[in-house]
């Protein structure tokens, strides 16, 4: 609200763009909260693996809104201001609003960095974002980062416009903010799309599953381990293992139960486990083309 008021008083295009940016960000947070609430619903007959992946859908919607509303409106407003510049008025209120906004966004950004940093382990930041299965965490981080960059661009654009007496520079700043938002939207959409389609668990989780199953002496070989995230903290796993030929049907059932218990003890995020006794030769014949395990 403060940004819109400042834009109306000063006639600044970049300040109006920042107001739209804040409005879109606020709406996105509501959508992510709604998505998290929907994703936490328990499994039922219609969705036996639960609703966890719904958060991926709403994250994709957020990316589309950032691109369509945030970037689209910003670039349109900036271009309109560039081709038909309006005289700039007192910038004092703009600087006050931008300073307060930068302080508030900075606190939010620090919280987002700390929260994401606590979950990324030893991975680099970009690697951790690519491997993260919880889009809500890196969406907030991306949005806050874009907000800080946008505020800096707006402040520079307003200052240079007044210093040079050229209101078109303010329009250019607005288009640059739109470019930043478009870039963030594309990155978020790409990550959300991968999760929505279905992504495997991390190599460390797959290796741990293989190690647990292979640790049972009745298992001759672990043919393959296939996983997919059904939610940020929920994984479905299908294991093909070659059982010792001396294991009877009854012993195999008991062995599978022990393996499942050991897997859930080691990896609580395994929500559904499917273990298929299968000879190594047969598994090699039916192994799908392009498999990575």
mmCIF file of C-alpha atoms in Angstrom:
data_model
loop_
_atom_site.group_PDB
_atom_site.id
_atom_site.type_symbol
_atom_site.label_atom_id
_atom_site.label_comp_id
_atom_site.label_asym_id
_atom_site.label_seq_id
_atom_site.Cartn_x
_atom_site.Cartn_y
_atom_site.Cartn_z
ATOM 1 C CA UNK A 1 0.000 0.000 0.000
ATOM 2 C CA UNK A 2 2.831 2.367 0.848
ATOM 3 C CA UNK A 3 4.473 1.709 -2.521
ATOM 4 C CA UNK A 4 1.259 2.428 -4.435
ATOM 5 C CA UNK A 5 0.731 5.654 -2.474
ATOM 6 C CA UNK A 6 4.319 6.738 -3.100
ATOM 7 C CA UNK A 7 3.933 5.926 -6.803
ATOM 8 C CA UNK A 8 0.779 8.040 -7.026
ATOM 9 C CA UNK A 9 2.457 11.003 -5.314
ATOM 10 C CA UNK A 10 5.759 10.854 -7.185
ATOM 11 C CA UNK A 11 4.629 9.504 -10.573
ATOM 12 C CA UNK A 12 7.387 6.869 -10.451
ATOM 13 C CA UNK A 13 6.958 3.881 -12.755
ATOM 14 C CA UNK A 14 9.471 1.734 -10.887
ATOM 15 C CA UNK A 15 7.703 2.443 -7.593
ATOM 16 C CA UNK A 16 4.390 1.372 -9.129
ATOM 17 C CA UNK A 17 6.131 -1.762 -10.379
ATOM 18 C CA UNK A 18 7.379 -2.453 -6.866
ATOM 19 C CA UNK A 19 3.824 -2.128 -5.591
ATOM 20 C CA UNK A 20 2.641 -4.731 -8.103
ATOM 21 C CA UNK A 21 5.591 -6.916 -7.150
ATOM 22 C CA UNK A 22 4.635 -6.791 -3.461
ATOM 23 C CA UNK A 23 0.998 -7.498 -4.284
ATOM 24 C CA UNK A 24 1.957 -10.571 -6.333
ATOM 25 C CA UNK A 25 4.374 -11.796 -3.638
ATOM 26 C CA UNK A 26 1.706 -11.509 -0.950
ATOM 27 C CA UNK A 27 -0.766 -13.449 -3.060
ATOM 28 C CA UNK A 28 1.859 -16.100 -3.743
ATOM 29 C CA UNK A 29 2.463 -16.648 -0.030
ATOM 30 C CA UNK A 30 -1.254 -17.263 0.432
ATOM 31 C CA UNK A 31 -1.213 -19.777 -2.435
ATOM 32 C CA UNK A 32 1.780 -21.616 -0.962
ATOM 33 C CA UNK A 33 0.116 -21.801 2.450
ATOM 34 C CA UNK A 34 -3.040 -23.099 0.774
ATOM 35 C CA UNK A 35 -0.982 -25.637 -1.166
ATOM 36 C CA UNK A 36 0.767 -26.854 1.974
ATOM 37 C CA UNK A 37 -2.589 -27.261 3.713
ATOM 38 C CA UNK A 38 -3.971 -29.260 0.784
ATOM 39 C CA UNK A 39 -0.822 -31.382 0.566
ATOM 40 C CA UNK A 40 -1.061 -32.397 4.232
ATOM 41 C CA UNK A 41 -4.355 -34.234 3.736
ATOM 42 C CA UNK A 42 -4.104 -37.966 4.519
ATOM 43 C CA UNK A 43 -4.362 -40.638 1.789
ATOM 44 C CA UNK A 44 -7.796 -41.871 0.810
ATOM 45 C CA UNK A 45 -9.372 -44.221 -1.733
ATOM 46 C CA UNK A 46 -9.058 -41.628 -4.492
ATOM 47 C CA UNK A 47 -5.433 -40.725 -3.712
ATOM 48 C CA UNK A 48 -3.860 -43.814 -2.063
ATOM 49 C CA UNK A 49 -0.422 -42.182 -2.019
ATOM 50 C CA UNK A 50 -1.757 -38.979 -0.482
ATOM 51 C CA UNK A 51 -1.981 -35.406 -1.737
ATOM 52 C CA UNK A 52 1.615 -34.382 -1.092
ATOM 53 C CA UNK A 53 2.418 -33.546 -4.700
ATOM 54 C CA UNK A 54 -0.295 -30.877 -4.738
ATOM 55 C CA UNK A 55 2.258 -28.454 -3.275
ATOM 56 C CA UNK A 56 4.196 -28.893 -6.526
ATOM 57 C CA UNK A 57 1.149 -27.795 -8.530
ATOM 58 C CA UNK A 58 0.634 -24.647 -6.475
ATOM 59 C CA UNK A 59 4.350 -23.839 -6.700
ATOM 60 C CA UNK A 60 4.032 -24.012 -10.479
ATOM 61 C CA UNK A 61 1.012 -21.689 -10.310
ATOM 62 C CA UNK A 62 3.091 -19.245 -8.248
ATOM 63 C CA UNK A 63 5.797 -19.270 -10.929
ATOM 64 C CA UNK A 64 3.209 -18.540 -13.626
ATOM 65 C CA UNK A 65 1.754 -15.654 -11.607
ATOM 66 C CA UNK A 66 5.206 -14.128 -11.073
ATOM 67 C CA UNK A 67 5.812 -14.282 -14.808
ATOM 68 C CA UNK A 68 2.380 -13.146 -15.999
ATOM 69 C CA UNK A 69 1.500 -10.540 -13.383
ATOM 70 C CA UNK A 70 4.803 -9.528 -11.818
ATOM 71 C CA UNK A 71 7.047 -9.517 -14.880
ATOM 72 C CA UNK A 72 4.327 -8.777 -17.441
ATOM 73 C CA UNK A 73 2.875 -5.750 -15.664
ATOM 74 C CA UNK A 74 6.339 -4.424 -14.786
ATOM 75 C CA UNK A 75 7.620 -4.563 -18.352
ATOM 76 C CA UNK A 76 4.381 -3.118 -19.761
ATOM 77 C CA UNK A 77 4.341 -0.266 -17.248
ATOM 78 C CA UNK A 78 8.033 0.447 -17.812
ATOM 79 C CA UNK A 79 7.631 0.550 -21.582
ATOM 80 C CA UNK A 80 4.567 2.797 -21.321
ATOM 81 C CA UNK A 81 6.497 5.169 -19.074
ATOM 82 C CA UNK A 82 9.459 5.110 -21.461
ATOM 83 C CA UNK A 83 7.515 5.989 -24.630
ATOM 84 C CA UNK A 84 5.263 8.496 -22.845
ATOM 85 C CA UNK A 85 7.255 9.723 -19.816
ATOM 86 C CA UNK A 86 5.495 11.596 -17.049
ATOM 87 C CA UNK A 87 7.256 14.404 -15.149
ATOM 88 C CA UNK A 88 8.738 13.096 -11.912
ATOM 89 C CA UNK A 89 7.756 14.748 -8.665
ATOM 90 C CA UNK A 90 9.341 14.751 -5.209
ATOM 91 C CA UNK A 91 11.235 11.474 -4.662
ATOM 92 C CA UNK A 92 11.513 11.805 -0.870
ATOM 93 C CA UNK A 93 8.599 9.493 -0.083
ATOM 94 C CA UNK A 94 9.963 6.938 -2.570
ATOM 95 C CA UNK A 95 13.260 6.760 -0.734
ATOM 96 C CA UNK A 96 11.558 6.394 2.652
ATOM 97 C CA UNK A 97 9.275 3.594 1.439
ATOM 98 C CA UNK A 98 12.116 1.823 -0.353
ATOM 99 C CA UNK A 99 14.351 2.000 2.738
ATOM 100 C CA UNK A 100 11.645 0.538 4.990
ATOM 101 C CA UNK A 101 10.812 -2.127 2.382
ATOM 102 C CA UNK A 102 14.487 -3.047 2.015
ATOM 103 C CA UNK A 103 14.837 -3.493 5.793
ATOM 104 C CA UNK A 104 11.726 -5.686 5.985
ATOM 105 C CA UNK A 105 12.647 -7.737 2.923
ATOM 106 C CA UNK A 106 16.183 -8.073 4.273
ATOM 107 C CA UNK A 107 14.914 -9.628 7.504
ATOM 108 C CA UNK A 108 12.681 -11.999 5.539
ATOM 109 C CA UNK A 109 15.588 -12.907 3.230
ATOM 110 C CA UNK A 110 17.869 -13.658 6.194
ATOM 111 C CA UNK A 111 15.234 -15.981 7.670
ATOM 112 C CA UNK A 112 14.806 -17.721 4.309
ATOM 113 C CA UNK A 113 18.563 -18.158 3.911
ATOM 114 C CA UNK A 114 18.913 -19.554 7.434
ATOM 115 C CA UNK A 115 15.997 -21.974 6.988
ATOM 116 C CA UNK A 116 17.204 -23.254 3.634
ATOM 117 C CA UNK A 117 20.822 -23.365 4.781
ATOM 118 C CA UNK A 118 19.833 -25.643 7.667
ATOM 119 C CA UNK A 119 18.501 -28.247 5.216
ATOM 120 C CA UNK A 120 21.015 -28.103 2.383
ATOM 121 C CA UNK A 121 23.790 -30.014 4.131
ATOM 122 C CA UNK A 122 27.189 -29.881 2.456
ATOM 123 C CA UNK A 123 25.777 -29.130 -0.996
ATOM 124 C CA UNK A 124 26.379 -25.795 -2.667
ATOM 125 C CA UNK A 125 23.440 -23.402 -2.807
ATOM 126 C CA UNK A 126 22.546 -24.001 -6.435
ATOM 127 C CA UNK A 127 23.003 -27.775 -6.110
ATOM 128 C CA UNK A 128 20.812 -27.781 -3.007
ATOM 129 C CA UNK A 129 18.077 -25.854 -4.826
ATOM 130 C CA UNK A 130 18.188 -28.262 -7.765
ATOM 131 C CA UNK A 131 17.996 -31.270 -5.440
ATOM 132 C CA UNK A 132 15.424 -29.847 -3.025
ATOM 133 C CA UNK A 133 12.032 -31.560 -3.035
ATOM 134 C CA UNK A 134 10.299 -28.810 -1.027
ATOM 135 C CA UNK A 135 9.490 -25.961 -3.435
ATOM 136 C CA UNK A 136 8.042 -23.737 -0.694
ATOM 137 C CA UNK A 137 11.494 -23.201 0.837
ATOM 138 C CA UNK A 138 13.371 -22.190 -2.300
ATOM 139 C CA UNK A 139 10.398 -20.262 -3.695
ATOM 140 C CA UNK A 140 10.513 -17.937 -0.677
ATOM 141 C CA UNK A 141 14.285 -17.626 -1.063
ATOM 142 C CA UNK A 142 13.979 -16.741 -4.756
ATOM 143 C CA UNK A 143 11.149 -14.271 -4.193
ATOM 144 C CA UNK A 144 12.951 -12.465 -1.372
ATOM 145 C CA UNK A 145 16.158 -12.291 -3.411
ATOM 146 C CA UNK A 146 14.252 -10.872 -6.388
ATOM 147 C CA UNK A 147 12.542 -8.376 -4.080
ATOM 148 C CA UNK A 148 15.859 -7.041 -2.761
ATOM 149 C CA UNK A 149 17.297 -6.747 -6.280
ATOM 150 C CA UNK A 150 14.101 -5.019 -7.442
ATOM 151 C CA UNK A 151 14.237 -2.499 -4.605
ATOM 152 C CA UNK A 152 17.845 -1.675 -5.417
ATOM 153 C CA UNK A 153 17.015 -1.192 -9.114
ATOM 154 C CA UNK A 154 14.038 1.015 -8.234
ATOM 155 C CA UNK A 155 16.133 3.197 -5.918
ATOM 156 C CA UNK A 156 18.890 3.628 -8.512
ATOM 157 C CA UNK A 157 16.388 4.304 -11.280
ATOM 158 C CA UNK A 158 14.557 6.980 -9.289
ATOM 159 C CA UNK A 159 17.811 8.653 -8.224
ATOM 160 C CA UNK A 160 19.322 8.711 -11.722
ATOM 161 C CA UNK A 161 16.032 9.907 -13.247
ATOM 162 C CA UNK A 162 15.937 12.914 -10.925
ATOM 163 C CA UNK A 163 19.674 13.550 -11.176
ATOM 164 C CA UNK A 164 19.586 13.650 -14.978
ATOM 165 C CA UNK A 165 16.069 15.014 -15.291
ATOM 166 C CA UNK A 166 15.094 12.147 -17.591
ATOM 167 C CA UNK A 167 11.933 10.260 -16.481
ATOM 168 C CA UNK A 168 12.532 7.584 -19.126
ATOM 169 C CA UNK A 169 15.257 6.102 -16.934
ATOM 170 C CA UNK A 170 12.590 5.341 -14.350
ATOM 171 C CA UNK A 171 10.733 3.383 -17.036
ATOM 172 C CA UNK A 172 13.906 1.472 -17.886
ATOM 173 C CA UNK A 173 14.285 0.571 -14.194
ATOM 174 C CA UNK A 174 10.740 -0.772 -14.216
ATOM 175 C CA UNK A 175 11.516 -2.972 -17.231
ATOM 176 C CA UNK A 176 14.682 -4.229 -15.550
ATOM 177 C CA UNK A 177 12.649 -5.228 -12.493
ATOM 178 C CA UNK A 178 10.301 -7.084 -14.839
ATOM 179 C CA UNK A 179 13.303 -8.866 -16.344
ATOM 180 C CA UNK A 180 14.466 -9.990 -12.900
ATOM 181 C CA UNK A 181 10.995 -11.318 -12.086
ATOM 182 C CA UNK A 182 10.770 -13.111 -15.427
ATOM 183 C CA UNK A 183 14.106 -14.816 -14.781
ATOM 184 C CA UNK A 184 13.030 -15.929 -11.310
ATOM 185 C CA UNK A 185 9.698 -17.173 -12.678
ATOM 186 C CA UNK A 186 11.416 -19.297 -15.342
ATOM 187 C CA UNK A 187 13.742 -20.873 -12.758
ATOM 188 C CA UNK A 188 10.870 -21.608 -10.369
ATOM 189 C CA UNK A 189 8.705 -23.026 -13.158
ATOM 190 C CA UNK A 190 11.495 -25.339 -14.279
ATOM 191 C CA UNK A 191 12.056 -26.680 -10.759
ATOM 192 C CA UNK A 192 8.330 -27.033 -10.045
ATOM 193 C CA UNK A 193 7.746 -28.796 -13.369
ATOM 194 C CA UNK A 194 10.372 -31.413 -12.558
ATOM 195 C CA UNK A 195 8.791 -32.096 -9.180
ATOM 196 C CA UNK A 196 5.300 -32.152 -10.656
ATOM 197 C CA UNK A 197 6.270 -34.716 -13.279
ATOM 198 C CA UNK A 198 8.018 -36.799 -10.642
ATOM 199 C CA UNK A 199 11.588 -36.818 -9.354
ATOM 200 C CA UNK A 200 13.588 -39.637 -7.840
ATOM 201 C CA UNK A 201 15.001 -39.513 -4.330
ATOM 202 C CA UNK A 202 18.541 -38.255 -3.886
ATOM 203 C CA UNK A 203 21.448 -40.596 -4.725
ATOM 204 C CA UNK A 204 22.253 -40.791 -1.005
ATOM 205 C CA UNK A 205 18.768 -42.115 -0.201
ATOM 206 C CA UNK A 206 18.913 -44.639 -3.063
ATOM 207 C CA UNK A 207 22.355 -45.801 -1.890
ATOM 208 C CA UNK A 208 21.067 -46.183 1.682
ATOM 209 C CA UNK A 209 18.098 -48.270 0.477
ATOM 210 C CA UNK A 210 20.411 -50.482 -1.549
ATOM 211 C CA UNK A 211 22.767 -50.908 1.419
ATOM 212 C CA UNK A 212 19.969 -51.928 3.797
ATOM 213 C CA UNK A 213 18.506 -54.500 1.421
ATOM 214 C CA UNK A 214 21.921 -55.828 0.432
ATOM 215 C CA UNK A 215 22.778 -56.251 4.123
ATOM 216 C CA UNK A 216 20.477 -59.251 4.482
ATOM 217 C CA UNK A 217 22.376 -62.503 3.820
ATOM 218 C CA UNK A 218 19.381 -64.048 2.042
ATOM 219 C CA UNK A 219 19.653 -61.369 -0.676
ATOM 220 C CA UNK A 220 21.959 -62.475 -3.480
ATOM 221 C CA UNK A 221 21.823 -59.168 -5.354
ATOM 222 C CA UNK A 222 19.878 -55.910 -5.435
ATOM 223 C CA UNK A 223 18.832 -55.556 -9.060
ATOM 224 C CA UNK A 224 17.459 -52.030 -9.006
ATOM 225 C CA UNK A 225 15.987 -49.391 -6.708
ATOM 226 C CA UNK A 226 13.414 -47.023 -8.171
ATOM 227 C CA UNK A 227 12.019 -44.109 -6.197
ATOM 228 C CA UNK A 228 9.694 -41.175 -6.655
ATOM 229 C CA UNK A 229 8.740 -38.353 -4.311
ATOM 230 C CA UNK A 230 5.025 -38.324 -3.536
ATOM 231 C CA UNK A 231 5.586 -35.279 -1.298
ATOM 232 C CA UNK A 232 8.617 -33.276 -0.139
ATOM 233 C CA UNK A 233 9.104 -35.669 2.800
ATOM 234 C CA UNK A 234 7.442 -38.814 1.406
ATOM 235 C CA UNK A 235 9.004 -41.347 -0.964
ATOM 236 C CA UNK A 236 7.643 -44.377 -2.796
ATOM 237 C CA UNK A 237 10.291 -47.039 -3.438
ATOM 238 C CA UNK A 238 10.211 -50.192 -5.553
ATOM 239 C CA UNK A 239 13.056 -52.658 -5.056
ATOM 240 C CA UNK A 240 13.890 -55.632 -7.249
ATOM 241 C CA UNK A 241 16.085 -58.134 -5.402
ATOM 242 C CA UNK A 242 17.424 -61.584 -6.193
ATOM 243 C CA UNK A 243 16.543 -63.863 -3.264
ATOM 244 C CA UNK A 244 18.564 -66.956 -2.428
ATOM 245 C CA UNK A 245 16.941 -69.940 -4.138
ATOM 246 C CA UNK A 246 16.856 -71.775 -0.809
ATOM 247 C CA UNK A 247 14.392 -69.217 0.628
ATOM 248 C CA UNK A 248 10.873 -70.654 0.688
ATOM 249 C CA UNK A 249 7.674 -68.702 0.018
ATOM 250 C CA UNK A 250 6.877 -68.359 3.709
ATOM 251 C CA UNK A 251 10.441 -67.382 4.571
ATOM 252 C CA UNK A 252 10.384 -64.837 1.725
ATOM 253 C CA UNK A 253 7.288 -63.144 3.121
ATOM 254 C CA UNK A 254 8.863 -62.880 6.559
ATOM 255 C CA UNK A 255 12.109 -61.621 5.015
ATOM 256 C CA UNK A 256 10.290 -58.900 3.090
ATOM 257 C CA UNK A 257 8.631 -57.729 6.296
ATOM 258 C CA UNK A 258 11.999 -57.544 8.050
ATOM 259 C CA UNK A 259 13.502 -55.619 5.146
ATOM 260 C CA UNK A 260 10.610 -53.130 5.160
ATOM 261 C CA UNK A 261 10.976 -52.634 8.910
ATOM 262 C CA UNK A 262 14.712 -52.028 8.549
ATOM 263 C CA UNK A 263 14.191 -49.587 5.690
ATOM 264 C CA UNK A 264 11.604 -47.531 7.603
ATOM 265 C CA UNK A 265 13.842 -47.484 10.651
ATOM 266 C CA UNK A 266 16.765 -46.204 8.577
ATOM 267 C CA UNK A 267 14.714 -43.906 6.319
ATOM 268 C CA UNK A 268 11.439 -42.716 7.918
ATOM 269 C CA UNK A 269 10.553 -40.746 4.773
ATOM 270 C CA UNK A 270 9.841 -44.002 2.927
ATOM 271 C CA UNK A 271 6.048 -43.938 2.983
ATOM 272 C CA UNK A 272 5.443 -46.872 0.613
ATOM 273 C CA UNK A 273 7.789 -49.792 -0.005
ATOM 274 C CA UNK A 274 7.406 -52.458 -2.679
ATOM 275 C CA UNK A 275 9.904 -55.336 -2.771
ATOM 276 C CA UNK A 276 9.827 -57.744 -5.676
ATOM 277 C CA UNK A 277 11.776 -61.037 -5.608
ATOM 278 C CA UNK A 278 13.314 -61.314 -9.061
ATOM 279 C CA UNK A 279 16.318 -63.141 -10.469
ATOM 280 C CA UNK A 280 19.196 -60.930 -11.543
ATOM 281 C CA UNK A 281 19.086 -62.356 -15.074
ATOM 282 C CA UNK A 282 15.372 -61.611 -15.429
ATOM 283 C CA UNK A 283 15.782 -58.082 -14.027
ATOM 284 C CA UNK A 284 18.537 -57.352 -16.557
ATOM 285 C CA UNK A 285 16.235 -58.416 -19.418
ATOM 286 C CA UNK A 286 13.321 -56.187 -18.382
ATOM 287 C CA UNK A 287 15.469 -53.235 -17.262
ATOM 288 C CA UNK A 288 13.990 -50.154 -19.006
ATOM 289 C CA UNK A 289 16.102 -48.291 -21.532
ATOM 290 C CA UNK A 290 17.878 -45.255 -20.063
ATOM 291 C CA UNK A 291 17.641 -46.359 -16.439
ATOM 292 C CA UNK A 292 20.240 -44.878 -14.127
ATOM 293 C CA UNK A 293 20.142 -47.602 -11.503
#
